[in-house]
Tab-separated table of C-alpha atoms and ligand atoms in Angstrom:
chain	number	residue	atom	x	y	z
A	1	MET	CA	-25.157	5.114	-40.689
A	2	MET	CA	-23.184	4.126	-37.700
A	3	THR	CA	-26.031	2.867	-35.654
A	4	ASP	CA	-26.663	0.384	-38.480
A	5	LEU	CA	-23.612	-1.617	-37.574
A	6	ASN	CA	-23.903	-4.976	-35.946
A	7	TRP	CA	-21.416	-5.571	-33.072
A	8	TYR	CA	-21.145	-9.093	-31.824
A	9	PHE	CA	-19.106	-10.736	-29.203
A	10	TYR	CA	-18.464	-14.451	-28.721
A	11	SER	CA	-16.681	-16.194	-25.843
A	12	ASP	CA	-16.397	-19.911	-25.368
A	13	THR	CA	-16.177	-19.512	-21.520
A	14	ASN	CA	-19.335	-17.329	-21.191
A	15	ALA	CA	-16.999	-14.390	-20.242
A	16	LYS	CA	-18.565	-11.041	-20.275
A	17	ALA	CA	-17.393	-8.416	-22.793
A	18	GLY	CA	-16.850	-5.842	-19.906
A	19	GLU	CA	-14.998	-2.751	-20.872
A	20	LEU	CA	-15.491	-3.378	-24.568
A	21	GLU	CA	-19.245	-3.279	-24.130
A	22	GLU	CA	-19.025	-0.114	-22.113
A	23	LEU	CA	-16.913	1.608	-24.771
A	24	LEU	CA	-19.216	0.690	-27.538
A	25	LEU	CA	-22.208	1.981	-25.543
A	26	LYS	CA	-20.579	5.354	-25.163
A	27	LYS	CA	-20.527	5.504	-28.942
A	28	ASN	CA	-24.157	4.463	-29.074
A	29	HIS	CA	-23.290	0.905	-30.292
A	30	LYS	CA	-25.056	-2.094	-28.710
A	31	LEU	CA	-22.927	-5.277	-28.383
A	32	LYS	CA	-24.654	-8.474	-28.611
A	33	SER	CA	-23.075	-11.421	-26.784
A	34	PHE	CA	-23.278	-15.032	-27.843
A	35	GLN	CA	-22.597	-18.016	-25.673
A	36	LEU	CA	-23.570	-20.778	-28.230
A	37	LEU	CA	-21.690	-20.985	-31.463
A	38	GLU	CA	-24.808	-22.197	-33.208
A	39	ASP	CA	-26.677	-19.008	-32.183
A	40	LEU	CA	-23.864	-17.036	-33.504
A	41	PHE	CA	-23.725	-18.822	-36.809
A	42	HIS	CA	-27.379	-18.441	-37.193
A	43	LYS	CA	-27.035	-14.713	-36.662
A	44	LEU	CA	-24.173	-14.346	-39.031
A	45	GLU	CA	-26.156	-16.123	-41.700
A	46	ARG	CA	-28.842	-13.383	-41.606
A	47	THR	CA	-26.379	-10.531	-40.876
A	48	PRO	CA	-23.159	-11.303	-42.613
A	49	HIS	CA	-21.857	-7.635	-42.606
A	50	SER	CA	-21.052	-7.601	-38.899
A	51	ILE	CA	-18.153	-6.895	-36.639
A	52	LEU	CA	-17.411	-9.783	-34.463
A	53	PHE	CA	-15.067	-9.839	-31.384
A	54	LEU	CA	-13.928	-13.482	-30.905
A	55	LYS	CA	-12.641	-14.786	-27.650
A	56	ALA	CA	-11.870	-18.351	-27.168
A	57	TYR	CA	-9.585	-20.220	-24.937
A	58	THR	CA	-10.941	-23.436	-23.592
A	59	THR	CA	-13.313	-25.244	-26.020
A	60	TYR	CA	-11.761	-23.845	-29.171
A	61	ASN	CA	-8.419	-22.452	-30.434
A	62	VAL	CA	-9.279	-18.914	-31.207
A	63	TYR	CA	-7.189	-19.026	-34.440
A	64	ASP	CA	-8.788	-22.157	-35.788
A	65	LEU	CA	-12.277	-20.755	-34.906
A	66	CYS	CA	-11.376	-17.585	-36.625
A	67	GLN	CA	-10.410	-19.324	-39.730
A	68	GLU	CA	-13.588	-21.392	-39.823
A	69	ILE	CA	-15.840	-18.297	-39.459
A	70	SER	CA	-13.764	-16.120	-42.013
A	71	MET	CA	-14.290	-18.922	-44.487
A	72	LYS	CA	-17.946	-19.508	-43.788
A	73	PHE	CA	-18.745	-15.685	-43.416
A	74	PRO	CA	-16.163	-13.741	-45.550
A	75	SER	CA	-17.888	-10.348	-44.963
A	76	VAL	CA	-17.674	-10.564	-41.192
A	77	TYR	CA	-15.096	-8.237	-39.811
A	78	LEU	CA	-13.126	-10.322	-37.153
A	79	ILE	CA	-11.285	-9.123	-34.165
A	80	ILE	CA	-9.552	-11.747	-32.272
A	81	LEU	CA	-9.061	-11.349	-28.478
A	82	VAL	CA	-6.276	-13.317	-26.934
A	83	PRO	CA	-4.110	-13.479	-23.804
A	84	GLU	CA	-0.835	-11.612	-24.196
A	85	ASN	CA	1.275	-14.719	-24.545
A	86	MET	CA	-0.876	-15.895	-27.510
A	87	GLU	CA	-0.503	-12.655	-29.494
A	88	ASN	CA	0.517	-13.528	-33.115
A	89	THR	CA	-0.429	-10.962	-35.625
A	90	LYS	CA	0.845	-12.841	-38.644
A	91	LYS	CA	-1.175	-15.948	-37.612
A	92	ALA	CA	-4.223	-13.769	-37.015
A	93	MET	CA	-4.013	-12.274	-40.536
A	94	ARG	CA	-3.606	-15.743	-42.069
A	95	VAL	CA	-6.710	-17.007	-40.527
A	96	GLY	CA	-8.684	-14.025	-41.815
A	97	ALA	CA	-8.845	-11.665	-38.720
A	98	SER	CA	-8.949	-7.959	-39.486
A	99	ASN	CA	-7.543	-6.959	-36.092
A	100	LEU	CA	-6.213	-8.372	-32.795
A	101	LEU	CA	-6.538	-7.217	-29.186
A	102	THR	CA	-4.966	-8.673	-26.018
A	103	TYR	CA	-6.722	-9.104	-22.695
A	104	SER	CA	-4.561	-6.421	-21.164
A	105	ASP	CA	-4.875	-3.854	-23.843
A	106	ALA	CA	-5.551	-0.361	-22.587
A	107	THR	CA	-8.674	1.662	-23.233
A	108	ASP	CA	-6.991	3.711	-26.083
A	109	GLU	CA	-6.029	0.569	-27.968
A	110	ILE	CA	-9.462	-0.946	-27.684
A	111	ASN	CA	-11.024	2.460	-28.805
A	112	ASP	CA	-8.537	2.492	-31.820
A	113	VAL	CA	-9.680	-0.943	-32.913
A	114	ILE	CA	-13.375	0.040	-32.612
A	115	LEU	CA	-12.672	3.135	-34.881
A	116	GLN	CA	-10.784	1.038	-37.382
A	117	ALA	CA	-13.594	-1.348	-37.593
A	118	GLN	CA	-16.136	1.481	-37.939
A	119	ASP	CA	-14.085	3.190	-40.583
A	120	TYR	CA	-13.638	-0.013	-42.617
A	121	MET	CA	-17.400	-0.852	-42.455
A	122	LYS	CA	-18.168	2.734	-43.470
A	123	GLN	CA	-15.865	2.708	-46.457
A	124	ARG	CA	-17.197	-0.564	-47.570
A	125	ALA	CA	-20.851	0.521	-47.369
A	126	SER	CA	-20.059	3.716	-49.165
A	127	LYS	CA	-18.515	1.641	-51.934
A	128	GLY	CA	-21.526	-0.759	-52.122
A	129	GLU	CA	-20.988	-4.326	-51.161
A	130	GLY	CA	-19.852	-6.647	-53.988
A	131	VAL	CA	-19.316	-4.045	-56.552
A	132	THR	CA	-15.435	-4.180	-56.353
A	133	HIS	CA	-15.287	-4.547	-60.210
A	134	LEU	CA	-16.857	-1.203	-60.937
A	135	PRO	CA	-14.163	1.287	-61.939
A	136	LYS	CA	-12.822	3.497	-59.136
A	137	GLN	CA	-13.359	7.006	-59.928
A	138	ASN	CA	-11.051	8.628	-57.643
A	139	SER	CA	-7.908	6.402	-57.209
A	140	ARG	CA	-5.049	8.407	-55.635
A	141	ILE	CA	-1.647	7.734	-57.104
A	142	MET	CA	1.484	8.453	-54.938
A	143	ALA	CA	4.949	7.863	-56.010
A	144	VAL	CA	7.576	7.249	-53.288
A	145	CYS	CA	10.706	8.664	-54.498
A	146	GLY	CA	14.158	9.833	-53.534
A	147	SER	CA	17.606	10.563	-54.707
A	148	LYS	CA	19.682	8.172	-52.773
A	149	GLY	CA	19.563	4.501	-51.984
A	150	GLY	CA	18.575	3.145	-48.542
A	151	VAL	CA	16.707	6.282	-47.283
A	152	GLY	CA	13.663	4.390	-46.615
A	153	LYS	CA	11.384	4.534	-49.736
A	154	THR	CA	10.454	0.858	-49.717
A	155	SER	CA	9.852	0.856	-45.929
A	156	LEU	CA	7.507	3.973	-46.288
A	157	ALA	CA	5.670	2.286	-49.286
A	158	VAL	CA	4.757	-0.906	-47.398
A	159	ASN	CA	3.965	0.568	-44.109
A	160	LEU	CA	1.853	3.455	-45.594
A	161	ALA	CA	-0.011	0.894	-47.663
A	162	ASN	CA	-0.895	-0.931	-44.500
A	163	ALA	CA	-2.046	2.319	-42.973
A	164	PHE	CA	-4.305	3.011	-45.847
A	165	ILE	CA	-5.738	-0.567	-45.538
A	166	LYS	CA	-6.498	0.132	-41.970
A	167	SER	CA	-8.620	3.101	-43.045
A	168	GLY	CA	-10.685	0.734	-45.212
A	169	LYS	CA	-8.948	1.615	-48.654
A	170	SER	CA	-8.045	-0.926	-51.221
A	171	VAL	CA	-4.293	-0.570	-51.932
A	172	VAL	CA	-1.814	-1.794	-54.442
A	173	ILE	CA	1.859	-1.266	-54.657
A	174	LEU	CA	3.343	-1.011	-58.101
A	175	ASP	CA	7.037	-1.841	-57.578
A	176	ALA	CA	8.651	0.372	-60.399
A	177	ASN	CA	12.138	-0.691	-59.396
A	178	PHE	CA	12.280	-2.959	-62.410
A	179	GLN	CA	15.617	-4.201	-61.946
A	180	PHE	CA	16.145	-4.688	-58.262
A	181	GLY	CA	12.717	-4.252	-56.720
A	182	ASP	CA	12.245	-5.654	-53.208
A	183	VAL	CA	8.684	-4.952	-52.161
A	184	ALA	CA	7.866	-8.643	-52.474
A	185	MET	CA	10.685	-9.538	-50.000
A	186	TYR	CA	9.506	-6.732	-47.541
A	187	LEU	CA	6.016	-8.586	-47.608
A	188	ASP	CA	7.305	-12.037	-47.722
A	189	LEU	CA	5.694	-12.800	-51.053
A	190	LYS	CA	6.967	-15.040	-53.825
A	191	PRO	CA	5.091	-13.950	-56.887
A	192	ASN	CA	5.020	-16.061	-59.827
A	193	ARG	CA	3.589	-13.469	-62.213
A	194	THR	CA	4.710	-10.068	-62.614
A	195	ILE	CA	4.297	-6.987	-64.770
A	196	TYR	CA	6.643	-8.642	-67.235
A	197	GLU	CA	4.356	-11.624	-67.833
A	198	TRP	CA	1.515	-9.140	-68.073
A	199	VAL	CA	3.224	-7.293	-70.917
A	200	LYS	CA	4.277	-10.512	-72.678
A	201	GLU	CA	1.134	-12.580	-72.393
A	202	ALA	CA	-1.594	-9.923	-72.332
A	203	VAL	CA	-0.476	-6.438	-73.514
A	204	GLU	CA	1.331	-7.610	-76.496
A	205	ARG	CA	-1.809	-9.559	-77.475
A	206	GLY	CA	-4.135	-6.537	-76.995
A	207	ARG	CA	-5.511	-7.631	-73.643
A	208	TYR	CA	-5.055	-5.449	-70.547
A	209	GLY	CA	-6.763	-7.201	-67.617
A	210	ILE	CA	-4.085	-7.277	-64.900
A	211	ASP	CA	-5.844	-8.965	-61.954
A	212	ASN	CA	-4.055	-12.279	-62.650
A	213	TYR	CA	-0.681	-10.695	-62.386
A	214	VAL	CA	-1.278	-9.142	-59.019
A	215	SER	CA	0.054	-10.809	-55.835
A	216	HIS	CA	-1.912	-10.443	-52.634
A	217	HIS	CA	-0.466	-10.110	-49.014
A	218	SER	CA	-2.572	-11.484	-46.135
A	219	SER	CA	-2.929	-7.946	-44.810
A	220	GLY	CA	-4.887	-6.991	-47.955
A	221	ILE	CA	-2.118	-5.156	-49.780
A	222	ALA	CA	-1.873	-6.099	-53.491
A	223	LEU	CA	1.390	-5.941	-55.310
A	224	LEU	CA	2.195	-5.714	-58.944
A	225	PRO	CA	5.744	-7.106	-58.841
A	226	PRO	CA	8.723	-6.055	-61.111
A	227	PRO	CA	10.154	-8.379	-63.794
A	228	PRO	CA	11.619	-11.622	-62.379
A	229	ARG	CA	15.177	-10.909	-63.720
A	230	PRO	CA	16.969	-7.621	-63.975
A	231	GLU	CA	17.753	-7.979	-67.603
A	232	PHE	CA	14.080	-8.101	-68.485
A	233	PHE	CA	14.088	-4.459	-67.849
A	234	GLU	CA	15.176	-3.973	-71.359
A	235	ILE	CA	11.650	-4.564	-72.786
A	236	MET	CA	9.834	-2.395	-70.359
A	237	THR	CA	8.745	0.956	-71.351
A	238	GLU	CA	7.263	3.994	-69.659
A	239	GLU	CA	4.136	3.278	-71.704
A	240	HIS	CA	3.762	-0.009	-69.840
A	241	VAL	CA	3.794	1.820	-66.579
A	242	ALA	CA	1.084	4.117	-67.764
A	243	LEU	CA	-0.981	1.285	-69.063
A	244	ALA	CA	-0.598	-0.678	-65.830
A	245	VAL	CA	-1.516	2.301	-63.634
A	246	ALA	CA	-4.691	2.841	-65.845
A	247	GLU	CA	-5.627	-0.881	-65.216
A	248	LEU	CA	-4.979	-0.708	-61.508
A	249	ARG	CA	-7.167	2.477	-61.233
A	250	LYS	CA	-10.007	0.406	-62.009
A	251	ARG	CA	-9.649	-1.653	-58.838
A	252	TYR	CA	-7.899	0.221	-56.208
A	253	ASP	CA	-8.461	3.403	-54.133
A	254	VAL	CA	-4.647	3.932	-53.587
A	255	ILE	CA	-1.887	3.158	-56.015
A	256	LEU	CA	1.533	3.425	-54.511
A	257	ILE	CA	4.615	3.427	-56.850
A	258	ASP	CA	7.847	2.484	-55.317
A	259	THR	CA	10.460	4.092	-57.576
A	260	PRO	CA	14.170	3.200	-57.833
A	261	THR	CA	16.963	5.616	-57.237
A	262	SER	CA	18.231	5.703	-60.799
A	263	LEU	CA	16.568	7.978	-63.226
A	264	SER	CA	15.116	6.643	-66.288
A	265	GLU	CA	12.050	7.247	-68.483
A	266	ILE	CA	10.025	4.810	-66.313
A	267	HIS	CA	11.034	6.635	-63.229
A	268	LEU	CA	9.984	10.063	-64.786
A	269	LYS	CA	6.755	8.598	-65.954
A	270	SER	CA	5.908	7.311	-62.458
A	271	LEU	CA	6.424	10.821	-61.251
A	272	ASP	CA	4.302	12.266	-63.952
A	273	LEU	CA	1.416	9.983	-63.264
A	274	ALA	CA	1.318	10.533	-59.521
A	275	ASP	CA	-0.932	13.022	-57.679
A	276	ASP	CA	1.584	13.131	-54.804
A	277	LEU	CA	5.226	12.725	-54.766
A	278	LEU	CA	6.532	11.564	-51.386
A	279	LEU	CA	10.063	12.588	-51.377
A	280	VAL	CA	12.097	10.571	-48.826
A	281	THR	CA	15.187	12.024	-47.446
A	282	THR	CA	17.239	11.789	-44.197
A	283	SER	CA	19.016	14.697	-42.596
A	284	ASP	CA	22.536	13.386	-43.501
A	285	LEU	CA	24.379	15.865	-45.418
A	286	PRO	CA	25.240	13.776	-48.402
A	287	VAL	CA	21.692	12.605	-48.695
A	288	LEU	CA	20.410	16.284	-48.295
A	289	ARG	CA	22.645	17.394	-51.061
A	290	ASN	CA	21.255	14.795	-53.465
A	291	THR	CA	17.730	15.600	-52.276
A	292	LYS	CA	18.254	19.176	-53.137
A	293	LEU	CA	19.450	18.265	-56.575
A	294	TYR	CA	16.238	16.087	-57.037
A	295	VAL	CA	14.044	18.914	-55.643
A	296	ASP	CA	15.482	21.105	-58.330
A	297	MET	CA	14.851	18.588	-61.072
A	298	LEU	CA	11.132	18.274	-59.855
A	299	ASP	CA	10.932	21.958	-60.157
A	300	SER	CA	12.179	21.987	-63.679
A	301	LEU	CA	9.662	19.254	-64.526
A	302	HIS	CA	6.940	21.540	-62.907
A	303	PHE	CA	6.124	18.892	-60.415
A	304	SER	CA	6.921	21.144	-57.282
A	305	GLU	CA	3.245	21.513	-56.443
A	306	LYS	CA	2.828	17.920	-55.544
A	307	VAL	CA	6.036	17.350	-53.569
A	308	HIS	CA	5.723	16.281	-49.933
A	309	VAL	CA	9.111	16.039	-48.226
A	310	VAL	CA	9.288	13.180	-45.836
A	311	LEU	CA	12.143	13.239	-43.339
A	312	ASN	CA	12.942	9.693	-42.502
A	313	LYS	CA	15.157	8.114	-39.685
A	314	ASP	CA	14.700	11.396	-37.784
A	315	SER	CA	16.057	11.610	-34.229
A	316	LYS	CA	17.141	14.177	-31.528
A	317	HIS	CA	20.525	13.860	-32.904
A	318	ARG	CA	19.651	15.200	-36.318
A	319	ALA	CA	22.810	16.769	-37.902
A	320	ILE	CA	21.007	19.851	-38.984
A	321	GLU	CA	18.228	22.057	-37.628
A	322	ALA	CA	14.767	21.641	-39.087
A	323	LYS	CA	14.600	25.234	-40.208
A	324	ARG	CA	17.921	25.048	-42.030
A	325	LEU	CA	16.918	21.751	-43.621
A	326	GLU	CA	13.638	23.233	-44.888
A	327	GLY	CA	15.672	26.240	-46.135
A	328	ILE	CA	17.916	24.119	-48.102
A	329	LEU	CA	15.131	22.078	-49.576
A	330	GLN	CA	12.980	25.168	-50.083
A	331	ASN	CA	10.138	23.040	-49.129
A	332	PRO	CA	8.406	22.372	-45.695
A	333	VAL	CA	8.861	19.061	-44.077
A	334	PHE	CA	5.473	17.489	-44.668
A	335	ALA	CA	6.003	14.634	-42.066
A	336	SER	CA	8.927	13.299	-40.156
A	337	ILE	CA	9.319	9.614	-39.284
A	338	PRO	CA	11.355	8.266	-36.286
A	339	ASP	CA	14.338	6.323	-36.540
A	340	VAL	CA	13.192	2.938	-35.196
A	341	GLY	CA	16.703	1.282	-35.359
A	342	LYS	CA	16.723	-2.517	-35.550
A	343	GLN	CA	12.945	-2.831	-35.283
A	344	MET	CA	12.781	-2.038	-38.970
A	345	THR	CA	15.389	-4.586	-39.840
A	346	THR	CA	13.501	-7.217	-37.795
A	347	ALA	CA	10.349	-6.388	-39.508
A	348	ILE	CA	11.868	-6.639	-43.000
A	349	ASN	CA	13.564	-9.929	-42.040
A	350	GLU	CA	10.125	-11.302	-40.937
A	351	GLY	CA	8.470	-10.020	-44.106
A	352	LEU	CA	5.864	-8.221	-41.993
A	353	PRO	CA	5.599	-4.331	-42.164
A	354	LEU	CA	6.156	-2.705	-38.784
A	355	VAL	CA	2.697	-1.236	-38.788
A	356	LEU	CA	1.359	-4.871	-38.701
A	357	ARG	CA	3.972	-6.120	-36.444
A	358	ASN	CA	3.410	-3.576	-33.900
A	359	GLY	CA	0.386	-1.314	-34.397
A	360	ARG	CA	1.042	0.693	-31.161
A	361	HIS	CA	4.432	1.719	-32.011
A	362	SER	CA	4.951	5.520	-32.495
A	363	PHE	CA	6.121	4.751	-36.057
A	364	SER	CA	2.879	2.908	-36.787
A	365	LYS	CA	0.817	5.756	-35.415
A	366	ARG	CA	2.838	8.191	-37.576
A	367	MET	CA	2.052	6.164	-40.556
A	368	LEU	CA	-1.597	6.318	-39.890
A	369	GLN	CA	-1.366	10.149	-39.433
A	370	ILE	CA	0.483	10.471	-42.706
A	371	SER	CA	-2.177	8.383	-44.425
A	372	HIS	CA	-4.856	10.656	-43.010
A	373	LEU	CA	-2.905	13.740	-43.988
A	374	ILE	CA	-2.912	12.728	-47.583
A	375	LEU	CA	-6.451	11.142	-47.740
A	376	PRO	CA	-8.408	12.619	-44.696
A	377	PRO	CA	-11.103	10.408	-43.346
A	378	PRO	CA	-14.591	11.898	-44.008
A	379	GLU	CA	-14.939	13.379	-40.556
A	380	GLU	CA	-11.538	14.855	-40.584
A	381	GLU	CA	-11.836	16.689	-43.960
A	382	GLU	CA	-11.822	20.120	-42.267
A	383	LYS	CA	-8.708	19.321	-40.220
A	384	LYS	CA	-6.688	18.444	-43.212
A	385	THR	CA	-4.517	21.473	-43.292
A	386	LYS	CA	-2.981	20.470	-39.997
A	387	ARG	CA	0.638	19.555	-40.643
A	388	PHE	CA	2.640	17.122	-38.612
A	389	ALA	CA	5.430	19.411	-37.685
A	390	LEU	CA	9.011	18.341	-36.845
A	391	SER	CA	9.651	18.228	-33.085
A	392	ARG	CA	11.735	21.379	-33.060
B	1	LIG	N1	12.422	4.759	-40.069
B	1	LIG	C1	13.364	3.890	-40.002
B	1	LIG	N2	14.097	3.650	-38.936
B	1	LIG	C2	15.158	2.820	-38.913
B	1	LIG	N3	15.570	2.111	-40.029
B	1	LIG	C3	14.886	2.437	-41.203
B	1	LIG	C4	13.770	3.219	-41.165
B	1	LIG	N4	13.380	3.326	-42.457
B	1	LIG	C5	14.169	2.575	-43.237
B	1	LIG	N5	15.135	2.065	-42.435
B	1	LIG	C6	16.221	0.995	-42.823
B	1	LIG	O1	16.952	1.474	-43.886
B	1	LIG	C7	17.357	0.572	-44.741
B	1	LIG	C8	16.875	0.889	-46.337
B	1	LIG	O2	15.511	1.015	-46.221
B	1	LIG	P1	14.600	0.744	-47.697
B	1	LIG	O3	14.907	-0.454	-48.250
B	1	LIG	O4	13.212	1.100	-47.186
B	1	LIG	O5	15.169	2.059	-48.413
B	1	LIG	P2	15.090	2.399	-50.044
B	1	LIG	O6	15.120	3.867	-50.082
B	1	LIG	O7	13.929	1.669	-50.563
B	1	LIG	O8	16.309	1.685	-50.543
B	1	LIG	P3	16.639	1.427	-52.118
B	1	LIG	O9	17.086	2.786	-52.693
B	1	LIG	O10	17.681	0.411	-52.109
B	1	LIG	O11	15.392	0.942	-52.797
B	1	LIG	C9	16.695	-0.737	-44.309
B	1	LIG	O12	17.577	-1.534	-43.687
B	1	LIG	C10	15.680	-0.243	-43.275
B	1	LIG	O13	15.516	-1.197	-42.170
B	2	LIG	MG1	13.691	0.452	-52.079
C-alpha cells in the first residue's frame, strides 16, 4: 500500500525540503527530514526499504555520500538532489542512485521522479523482497526487428530497456545479432563472457545456469552479449537462442531481443519466441519497400497478430503521409519516435542511452509511453487501448 512507503530527506545544510514535501503531502505521503547523518543511518537500519532524497553540498560531496549509503543500505531507493552545474547522470548511477533532480527542476519533473520511485517500490513489494531467484511467471519477450540496417533497432532496444527499468521491471537484452552485435557498445560495456562461452562451457556440458554470462549496466539493464568474434557464429543454433530465453525467463520480467537485419534460422527463432514484434521502420521509400516485404514474410509465418510497427526518425518533413504509409504496410503505426538528430549519436558515443542522458527529452517520454503501452502499469490497465497516434 502506498501509505506504507517511507520517504526521507537529508540535507547537510539543514535546508528544508520545500516543494518536495508539499508535493508528497498532496499524495498523502509524509516526508521525514534528517539533519544528522547518524539519525538517518539509525532509521535506515530499521527501515531499509525506503526512499531517500539526498541533498549535500557543504559537509559532504553528494555523490560520495550516495555511494556510502547505497553500499551500506542497498535496498534504499536513492534520489540525488544537486545544483544544475553538478548534474551528472552517469556518475549518479555509478554511485548507486536511482534518480537525480536538480534544484531548479519544475514541479512536473519532481512529480515524475516521485511517481517513478513509487512504481518501483510497488513492483518490488509485489514481487516480494529477496526472492529474485524464483522463476518469473510472466516474462514478456519482445523482439526488435526490421528489414534494413540503421533504422534504429538497437537504439530502440537500449532506450526501451531503460524505460522498463524506470517502471520497476527487471530487463535483459539478448543481442541476437551474433556476428556484428553492438548493444554492448551502446551501453559502454566490455563483456568478457557471452552466449558463446555459455554454450561452450555450460550447455555442452549439460548445465544451463546463465547468470555468470550476463553483463550488467549501472542503470540495471542486463545484457547477454553475442559471441566475441563473428566467425563463432558458425556454432550457434536457434536451439541455443530458445534455451537462453528459457533461462532468462527465470530471472527477468522483460526480455528484449535485438535482431540483425539478415534473415537466418536464429532470426526466425527470435521472432517465433517473442510475444511482441517491434518492427522498426522509417518513412524513407527504400526502407518502406523493405518493411513491406518483411511484413508480408511475417504474415506468411502467421506472426501478424503480434506485429507493432514503430516509425522511427519521424519528423514533419516525412516523405509520405501517415495514412498512405499505414496503407502500404497494411498495419497501423503503433508508435512514432521523433528524429533527435545528433543527440542520438552523442548518446551512443558516450555509451549512455538517451533516456538516461536526458530523461526530460520528448524522445525519453515517448519511450516511457511505449513501455506503458506494451506493459501497462497496474493503474493504467484500463487505458491500454489508447494508441499513440502519429501527429497527422
Ligand atoms: N530517433 C532517432 N533520431 C535520430 N537518430 C537516430 C534515431 N534512432 C536511431 N538513430 C541513428 O541511426 C543510426 C542507426 O541506429 P541503430 O544502430 O539503432 O540502427 P539498427 O537498426 O540497430 O542498425 P543495424 O541494422 O546496423 O543493427 C545511429 O547512428 C543512430 O544514432
Ligand atoms: Mg543494431
